[in-house]
């Protein structure tokens, strides 16, 4: 408690790393109790001390989302790479394999918004999706924000379309992808229904994914003081 109190007035720790500070009010044995909290929101110094300086050899960090405004500096600071004096940090940016000039972004004009408290938006989305699925060819990936909305949407489709859809949860992930790809390899139009987490690390090149449909983009609302700063 004394250590927390001593550091509470400081915006940064001894190494200069930013820290979030907040007070919560609770009750202990029916009496009000104030609690003081401190949490690091900048872990770059810790990563440098506990990981990078102890790394035995070369390490590769690879992702499609490391750059901000075409630069790696923000990521490097977050990861503590800017603190490395005894190691060489190199960056390389490879061109995208995706033909964006051949793609088309379509935002349907729905009457309701994704934040609508009732099911109006989902119902409109289901009507839009049904029309798209009746005309799509090759592979189609449809991402939902919840299992409930996925199952609800699937149940509203006619049997003729349900037979052309594989849903997340029916099979383990690797079998799910294999079954989906098998339909496309046999020149059958097929759709894959899944949650947004399904798309993480998922590779569907070429005709495996000619169409991507997202029910709505999920935005995480920070509920923790340390999260609001990251």
XYZ file of C-alpha atoms in Angstrom:
230
model
C 0.000 0.000 0.000
C 2.828 2.388 0.851
C 4.546 1.690 -2.487
C 1.333 2.401 -4.408
C 0.779 5.622 -2.478
C 4.345 6.791 -3.110
C 4.045 6.220 -6.857
C 0.464 7.419 -7.233
C 1.280 11.113 -7.921
C 3.705 10.143 -10.706
C 2.614 9.931 -14.346
C 5.631 7.744 -15.120
C 7.570 5.084 -13.269
C 11.288 5.271 -12.492
C 12.170 4.158 -16.043
C 9.936 6.729 -17.690
C 7.163 4.321 -18.635
C 3.663 5.818 -18.530
C 1.261 4.445 -15.966
C -2.489 4.765 -15.436
C -3.731 5.747 -11.983
C -7.287 5.597 -10.719
C -9.392 5.303 -7.583
C -12.366 2.999 -7.086
C -15.016 3.150 -4.399
C -16.266 -0.087 -2.943
C -17.587 -1.511 0.279
C -15.889 -3.702 2.880
C -18.117 -4.971 5.671
C -20.770 -2.386 4.769
C -18.231 0.447 5.004
C -17.058 2.530 2.061
C -13.527 1.727 1.013
C -11.335 3.643 -1.441
C -8.809 1.688 -3.445
C -5.863 3.194 -5.313
C -4.646 1.449 -8.480
C -1.570 1.781 -10.683
C -1.049 -0.073 -13.952
C 1.609 0.315 -16.635
C 0.261 1.423 -20.012
C 3.709 1.551 -21.594
C 5.452 -1.819 -21.394
C 8.298 -0.958 -23.765
C 10.873 -0.746 -20.963
C 9.766 -4.072 -19.500
C 9.934 -5.748 -22.912
C 13.399 -4.340 -23.445
C 14.634 -5.490 -20.055
C 12.984 -8.911 -19.844
C 12.846 -9.993 -23.473
C 14.857 -8.147 -26.092
C 18.067 -7.853 -24.053
C 17.907 -11.589 -23.320
C 17.091 -12.721 -26.843
C 19.648 -15.355 -27.902
C 19.446 -14.665 -31.626
C 17.555 -13.023 -34.458
C 13.810 -12.440 -34.022
C 11.350 -11.677 -36.818
C 8.145 -9.750 -36.226
C 5.788 -10.058 -39.175
C 2.283 -8.685 -39.661
C 0.192 -6.753 -42.168
C -0.631 -4.082 -39.580
C 2.703 -2.974 -38.114
C 2.902 0.355 -39.925
C 1.038 3.555 -39.104
C 1.093 6.294 -41.763
C 3.641 4.202 -43.627
C 6.117 4.154 -40.735
C 7.253 1.572 -38.163
C 8.201 4.083 -35.435
C 4.992 3.771 -33.422
C 5.221 -0.015 -33.296
C 8.924 0.114 -32.460
C 8.268 2.420 -29.493
C 5.410 0.261 -28.214
C 7.594 -2.856 -28.372
C 10.662 -1.230 -26.808
C 12.755 -1.682 -29.936
C 13.852 1.951 -29.826
C 15.703 1.197 -26.579
C 17.979 -1.421 -28.114
C 21.575 -0.219 -28.262
C 23.385 -3.535 -28.526
C 21.170 -5.022 -31.238
C 20.466 -3.949 -34.795
C 16.797 -3.347 -35.596
C 15.899 -3.494 -39.288
C 12.527 -2.982 -40.949
C 11.262 -3.952 -44.370
C 7.928 -3.353 -46.054
C 6.820 -5.795 -48.773
C 4.171 -4.950 -51.368
C 0.701 -6.358 -50.805
C -0.251 -9.435 -52.849
C -3.857 -8.241 -53.005
C -5.168 -6.584 -56.169
C -7.037 -3.745 -54.503
C -7.641 -2.056 -57.855
C -9.825 -5.037 -58.803
C -11.872 -4.993 -55.630
C -15.083 -3.179 -54.801
C -16.301 -1.915 -51.414
C -20.083 -1.966 -51.003
C -21.808 -0.401 -47.994
C -25.530 -1.222 -48.181
C -27.933 1.568 -47.325
C -29.835 0.155 -44.386
C -32.452 2.117 -42.460
C -31.200 1.056 -39.038
C -27.742 1.381 -37.497
C -25.597 -1.415 -36.009
C -26.103 0.132 -32.563
C -29.876 -0.312 -32.749
C -31.169 -1.855 -29.509
C -33.631 -4.141 -31.307
C -33.148 -6.675 -34.091
C -34.039 -4.296 -36.902
C -30.466 -3.990 -38.163
C -29.935 -7.765 -38.095
C -33.195 -8.314 -39.977
C -32.174 -5.823 -42.659
C -28.755 -7.446 -42.893
C -30.364 -10.867 -43.324
C -32.478 -9.576 -46.210
C -29.402 -8.059 -47.852
C -27.342 -11.215 -47.317
C -30.033 -13.478 -48.756
C -30.059 -11.462 -51.970
C -26.252 -11.605 -52.234
C -26.045 -15.344 -51.576
C -28.552 -16.062 -54.330
C -26.152 -14.567 -56.872
C -22.653 -15.210 -55.502
C -20.172 -17.575 -57.118
C -17.031 -19.325 -55.901
C -16.052 -18.669 -52.267
C -17.809 -16.284 -49.878
C -16.801 -15.516 -46.274
C -19.430 -14.020 -43.946
C -18.331 -12.757 -40.520
C -20.692 -12.170 -37.595
C -20.234 -10.480 -34.238
C -21.944 -13.226 -32.229
C -22.919 -16.873 -32.471
C -26.527 -15.877 -31.872
C -26.662 -13.612 -34.932
C -24.913 -16.286 -37.035
C -27.422 -18.975 -36.082
C -30.364 -16.606 -36.452
C -29.259 -15.596 -39.937
C -28.637 -19.181 -41.044
C -32.099 -20.251 -39.866
C -33.803 -17.555 -41.996
C -32.260 -18.813 -45.229
C -34.021 -21.295 -47.501
C -32.789 -24.884 -47.568
C -31.336 -24.381 -51.038
C -28.933 -21.784 -49.646
C -28.256 -23.577 -46.357
C -26.880 -26.500 -48.372
C -24.249 -24.128 -49.758
C -23.085 -22.886 -46.351
C -20.618 -24.241 -43.798
C -20.924 -22.741 -40.308
C -18.277 -22.294 -37.662
C -18.990 -24.686 -34.824
C -20.121 -27.548 -37.039
C -16.560 -28.898 -37.198
C -13.126 -28.193 -35.709
C -11.561 -25.195 -37.441
C -9.079 -27.080 -39.641
C -11.777 -29.510 -40.823
C -14.151 -26.602 -41.366
C -11.686 -24.873 -43.698
C -10.843 -28.116 -45.514
C -14.510 -28.868 -46.172
C -15.143 -25.324 -47.386
C -12.153 -25.432 -49.754
C -13.212 -28.842 -51.055
C -16.490 -27.362 -52.319
C -14.634 -24.568 -54.133
C -12.138 -27.027 -55.644
C -15.121 -28.893 -57.092
C -16.331 -25.642 -58.713
C -19.246 -25.365 -56.296
C -20.271 -21.964 -54.959
C -20.027 -22.131 -51.187
C -20.125 -19.745 -48.228
C -18.382 -19.932 -44.882
C -20.216 -18.441 -41.889
C -18.087 -17.613 -38.865
C -17.345 -15.173 -36.082
C -14.850 -12.393 -36.628
C -12.261 -14.367 -34.663
C -12.354 -16.988 -37.434
C -10.688 -14.542 -39.823
C -7.597 -14.211 -37.613
C -4.774 -15.987 -39.405
C -7.148 -17.326 -42.053
C -5.742 -17.569 -45.586
C -8.294 -17.955 -48.390
C -6.476 -17.050 -51.615
C -7.972 -16.772 -55.062
C -11.451 -18.167 -55.605
C -11.672 -19.376 -52.017
C -12.796 -15.870 -51.095
C -14.201 -13.781 -53.913
C -16.647 -12.074 -51.579
C -16.248 -10.943 -47.973
C -19.317 -9.818 -46.033
C -19.070 -8.339 -42.524
C -22.263 -8.067 -40.492
C -20.896 -5.112 -38.560
C -17.496 -3.950 -37.392
C -17.124 -4.638 -33.699
C -15.581 -1.793 -31.702
C -14.345 -2.652 -28.228
C -15.384 -0.148 -25.584
C -12.700 0.260 -22.945
C -14.060 -0.532 -19.497
C -10.745 -0.416 -17.655
C -8.762 2.787 -16.964
C -5.535 1.260 -18.266
C -7.271 0.276 -21.541
C -8.445 3.801 -22.333
C -4.820 4.940 -22.717
C -3.608 2.205 -25.051
